[in-house]
Amino acid sequence: QVQLRESGGGSVQAGGSLELSCEASEYAIRMYAMGWLRVFPGPRREPVATIDTDGNTYYADSVKGRFTISRDKAENALYLQMKDLRPEDTAMYSCAADYRPAGIASPEEVENFAYWSQETQVTVSP
């Protein structure tokens, strides 16, 4: 069982920045593919970004160039740095992890990850 604890989020004006953090066990950070997904009101789900154990990253087109996914093995944490935020980024964000020894190849794979954090709200006002 992998436990993920998310923090960060909040409210910001358009053009601003926020960072989400996701704490995990040392084993998960080192051995698991990890990623972020968001849920819009409706609800509609959208994969945001994924990172494999080699540090390769994959992003949804809607966030490329604005969001950065990274992991810090020393801190046992996954991060999502969000810049140039837009009102359409308003959503509930979750981090996820899964053991993928064959690797991953797209942000969409996060939808099938096995382990999930609680959600955190990100609100971007115009």
PDB file of C-alpha atoms in Angstrom:
ATOM      1  CA  GLN A   1       0.000   0.000   0.000  1.00  0.00           C
ATOM      2  CA  VAL A   2       1.364   3.387  -1.007  1.00  0.00           C
ATOM      3  CA  GLN A   3       0.153   6.423   0.870  1.00  0.00           C
ATOM      4  CA  LEU A   4       0.291   9.794  -0.823  1.00  0.00           C
ATOM      5  CA  ARG A   5      -0.252  13.063   0.985  1.00  0.00           C
ATOM      6  CA  GLU A   6      -0.837  16.138  -1.102  1.00  0.00           C
ATOM      7  CA  SER A   7      -0.372  19.736  -0.019  1.00  0.00           C
ATOM      8  CA  GLY A   8      -0.376  23.143  -1.607  1.00  0.00           C
ATOM      9  CA  GLY A   9      -3.032  24.569  -3.836  1.00  0.00           C
ATOM     10  CA  GLY A  10      -5.194  27.551  -3.009  1.00  0.00           C
ATOM     11  CA  SER A  11      -6.364  30.632  -4.844  1.00  0.00           C
ATOM     12  CA  VAL A  12      -4.432  32.900  -7.171  1.00  0.00           C
ATOM     13  CA  GLN A  13      -5.114  35.479  -9.833  1.00  0.00           C
ATOM     14  CA  ALA A  14      -4.580  34.726 -13.490  1.00  0.00           C
ATOM     15  CA  GLY A  15      -0.907  34.857 -14.393  1.00  0.00           C
ATOM     16  CA  GLY A  16       0.145  33.781 -10.934  1.00  0.00           C
ATOM     17  CA  SER A  17       1.946  30.674  -9.745  1.00  0.00           C
ATOM     18  CA  LEU A  18       1.296  27.843  -7.313  1.00  0.00           C
ATOM     19  CA  GLU A  19       3.107  24.669  -6.352  1.00  0.00           C
ATOM     20  CA  LEU A  20       1.570  21.364  -5.341  1.00  0.00           C
ATOM     21  CA  SER A  21       3.514  18.823  -3.305  1.00  0.00           C
ATOM     22  CA  CYS A  22       2.889  15.141  -2.842  1.00  0.00           C
ATOM     23  CA  GLU A  23       4.687  13.249  -0.098  1.00  0.00           C
ATOM     24  CA  ALA A  24       5.271   9.537  -0.550  1.00  0.00           C
ATOM     25  CA  SER A  25       7.424   6.794   0.851  1.00  0.00           C
ATOM     26  CA  GLU A  26      11.065   6.598  -0.188  1.00  0.00           C
ATOM     27  CA  TYR A  27      10.339   3.380  -2.059  1.00  0.00           C
ATOM     28  CA  ALA A  28       7.488   4.912  -4.044  1.00  0.00           C
ATOM     29  CA  ILE A  29       9.469   8.000  -4.987  1.00  0.00           C
ATOM     30  CA  ARG A  30      12.340   5.872  -6.262  1.00  0.00           C
ATOM     31  CA  MET A  31      10.490   2.974  -7.854  1.00  0.00           C
ATOM     32  CA  TYR A  32       7.051   4.211  -8.958  1.00  0.00           C
ATOM     33  CA  ALA A  33       5.862   6.236 -11.899  1.00  0.00           C
ATOM     34  CA  MET A  34       3.982   9.242 -10.589  1.00  0.00           C
ATOM     35  CA  GLY A  35       1.676  11.877 -11.946  1.00  0.00           C
ATOM     36  CA  TRP A  36      -1.011  14.496 -11.512  1.00  0.00           C
ATOM     37  CA  LEU A  37      -4.631  14.551 -12.626  1.00  0.00           C
ATOM     38  CA  ARG A  38      -7.282  17.228 -12.248  1.00  0.00           C
ATOM     39  CA  VAL A  39     -11.061  17.173 -12.116  1.00  0.00           C
ATOM     40  CA  PHE A  40     -13.076  20.108 -13.379  1.00  0.00           C
ATOM     41  CA  PRO A  41     -16.637  20.919 -12.292  1.00  0.00           C
ATOM     42  CA  GLY A  42     -18.976  18.776 -14.368  1.00  0.00           C
ATOM     43  CA  PRO A  43     -17.106  16.539 -13.648  1.00  0.00           C
ATOM     44  CA  ARG A  44     -14.479  16.174 -16.312  1.00  0.00           C
ATOM     45  CA  ARG A  45     -11.104  14.571 -15.656  1.00  0.00           C
ATOM     46  CA  GLU A  46      -7.888  15.580 -17.325  1.00  0.00           C
ATOM     47  CA  PRO A  47      -4.467  14.005 -16.931  1.00  0.00           C
ATOM     48  CA  VAL A  48      -1.956  16.756 -16.282  1.00  0.00           C
ATOM     49  CA  ALA A  49       1.542  15.275 -16.192  1.00  0.00           C
ATOM     50  CA  THR A  50       3.491  12.122 -15.450  1.00  0.00           C
ATOM     51  CA  ILE A  51       7.085  11.292 -14.600  1.00  0.00           C
ATOM     52  CA  ASP A  52       8.796   7.927 -14.822  1.00  0.00           C
ATOM     53  CA  THR A  53      11.562   6.544 -12.652  1.00  0.00           C
ATOM     54  CA  ASP A  54      14.206   7.815 -15.085  1.00  0.00           C
ATOM     55  CA  GLY A  55      12.894  11.344 -14.803  1.00  0.00           C
ATOM     56  CA  ASN A  56      11.231  11.434 -18.220  1.00  0.00           C
ATOM     57  CA  THR A  57       8.218  13.724 -18.148  1.00  0.00           C
ATOM     58  CA  TYR A  58       4.996  13.886 -20.124  1.00  0.00           C
ATOM     59  CA  TYR A  59       2.499  16.737 -20.198  1.00  0.00           C
ATOM     60  CA  ALA A  60      -0.998  17.432 -21.395  1.00  0.00           C
ATOM     61  CA  ASP A  61      -0.985  19.926 -24.255  1.00  0.00           C
ATOM     62  CA  SER A  62      -3.031  22.321 -22.148  1.00  0.00           C
ATOM     63  CA  VAL A  63      -0.218  22.750 -19.591  1.00  0.00           C
ATOM     64  CA  LYS A  64       2.944  22.369 -21.666  1.00  0.00           C
ATOM     65  CA  GLY A  65       5.346  25.223 -21.072  1.00  0.00           C
ATOM     66  CA  ARG A  66       3.475  26.339 -17.950  1.00  0.00           C
ATOM     67  CA  PHE A  67       3.563  23.359 -15.578  1.00  0.00           C
ATOM     68  CA  THR A  68       6.586  21.358 -14.443  1.00  0.00           C
ATOM     69  CA  ILE A  69       6.461  17.964 -12.773  1.00  0.00           C
ATOM     70  CA  SER A  70       9.456  16.860 -10.745  1.00  0.00           C
ATOM     71  CA  ARG A  71      10.421  14.502  -7.984  1.00  0.00           C
ATOM     72  CA  ASP A  72      12.881  15.011  -5.158  1.00  0.00           C
ATOM     73  CA  LYS A  73      14.261  11.733  -3.900  1.00  0.00           C
ATOM     74  CA  ALA A  74      15.906  13.416  -0.914  1.00  0.00           C
ATOM     75  CA  GLU A  75      12.581  14.885   0.170  1.00  0.00           C
ATOM     76  CA  ASN A  76      10.504  11.852  -0.863  1.00  0.00           C
ATOM     77  CA  ALA A  77       8.210  14.211  -2.700  1.00  0.00           C
ATOM     78  CA  LEU A  78       6.617  14.833  -6.061  1.00  0.00           C
ATOM     79  CA  TYR A  79       5.971  18.408  -7.163  1.00  0.00           C
ATOM     80  CA  LEU A  80       3.860  20.249  -9.695  1.00  0.00           C
ATOM     81  CA  GLN A  81       5.015  23.796 -10.321  1.00  0.00           C
ATOM     82  CA  MET A  82       2.291  25.779 -12.041  1.00  0.00           C
ATOM     83  CA  LYS A  83       3.046  29.114 -13.694  1.00  0.00           C
ATOM     84  CA  ASP A  84       1.015  31.491 -15.812  1.00  0.00           C
ATOM     85  CA  LEU A  85      -2.128  30.058 -14.313  1.00  0.00           C
ATOM     86  CA  ARG A  86      -5.409  30.614 -16.127  1.00  0.00           C
ATOM     87  CA  PRO A  87      -9.023  30.499 -14.927  1.00  0.00           C
ATOM     88  CA  GLU A  88      -9.440  27.280 -16.916  1.00  0.00           C
ATOM     89  CA  ASP A  89      -6.848  25.639 -14.642  1.00  0.00           C
ATOM     90  CA  THR A  90      -9.360  25.843 -11.789  1.00  0.00           C
ATOM     91  CA  ALA A  91      -9.926  22.255 -10.677  1.00  0.00           C
ATOM     92  CA  MET A  92      -9.363  19.669  -7.970  1.00  0.00           C
ATOM     93  CA  TYR A  93      -5.853  18.231  -8.299  1.00  0.00           C
ATOM     94  CA  SER A  94      -4.624  14.824  -7.153  1.00  0.00           C
ATOM     95  CA  CYS A  95      -1.291  13.045  -7.317  1.00  0.00           C
ATOM     96  CA  ALA A  96      -0.992   9.363  -8.106  1.00  0.00           C
ATOM     97  CA  ALA A  97       1.580   6.593  -8.248  1.00  0.00           C
ATOM     98  CA  ASP A  98       1.906   3.142  -9.733  1.00  0.00           C
ATOM     99  CA  TYR A  99       4.546   0.494 -10.228  1.00  0.00           C
ATOM    100  CA  ARG A 100       5.360   0.494 -13.921  1.00  0.00           C
ATOM    101  CA  PRO A 101       8.521  -1.503 -14.556  1.00  0.00           C
ATOM    102  CA  ALA A 102       8.003  -1.166 -18.325  1.00  0.00           C
ATOM    103  CA  GLY A 103       7.876   2.602 -18.010  1.00  0.00           C
ATOM    104  CA  ILE A 104       5.235   5.051 -19.140  1.00  0.00           C
ATOM    105  CA  ALA A 105       4.771   6.997 -22.332  1.00  0.00           C
ATOM    106  CA  SER A 106       2.009   9.549 -21.882  1.00  0.00           C
ATOM    107  CA  PRO A 107       0.244  11.727 -19.307  1.00  0.00           C
ATOM    108  CA  GLU A 108      -2.966   9.767 -19.901  1.00  0.00           C
ATOM    109  CA  GLU A 109      -1.541   6.727 -18.141  1.00  0.00           C
ATOM    110  CA  VAL A 110      -2.036   8.450 -14.786  1.00  0.00           C
ATOM    111  CA  GLU A 111      -5.744   7.663 -15.049  1.00  0.00           C
ATOM    112  CA  ASN A 112      -4.977   3.997 -14.428  1.00  0.00           C
ATOM    113  CA  PHE A 113      -2.527   4.462 -11.573  1.00  0.00           C
ATOM    114  CA  ALA A 114      -3.283   2.426  -8.460  1.00  0.00           C
ATOM    115  CA  TYR A 115      -2.558   4.833  -5.632  1.00  0.00           C
ATOM    116  CA  TRP A 116      -4.057   8.272  -5.119  1.00  0.00           C
ATOM    117  CA  SER A 117      -3.811  11.201  -2.771  1.00  0.00           C
ATOM    118  CA  GLN A 118      -6.681  13.266  -1.518  1.00  0.00           C
ATOM    119  CA  GLU A 119      -7.724  16.143  -3.764  1.00  0.00           C
ATOM    120  CA  THR A 120      -6.742  19.748  -3.336  1.00  0.00           C
ATOM    121  CA  GLN A 121      -8.480  22.748  -4.829  1.00  0.00           C
ATOM    122  CA  VAL A 122      -6.741  25.174  -7.159  1.00  0.00           C
ATOM    123  CA  THR A 123      -8.740  28.285  -7.999  1.00  0.00           C
ATOM    124  CA  VAL A 124      -7.591  30.861 -10.534  1.00  0.00           C
ATOM    125  CA  SER A 125      -9.555  34.077 -10.736  1.00  0.00           C
ATOM    126  CA  PRO A 126      -9.593  36.315 -13.836  1.00  0.00           C
TER     127      PRO A 126
END
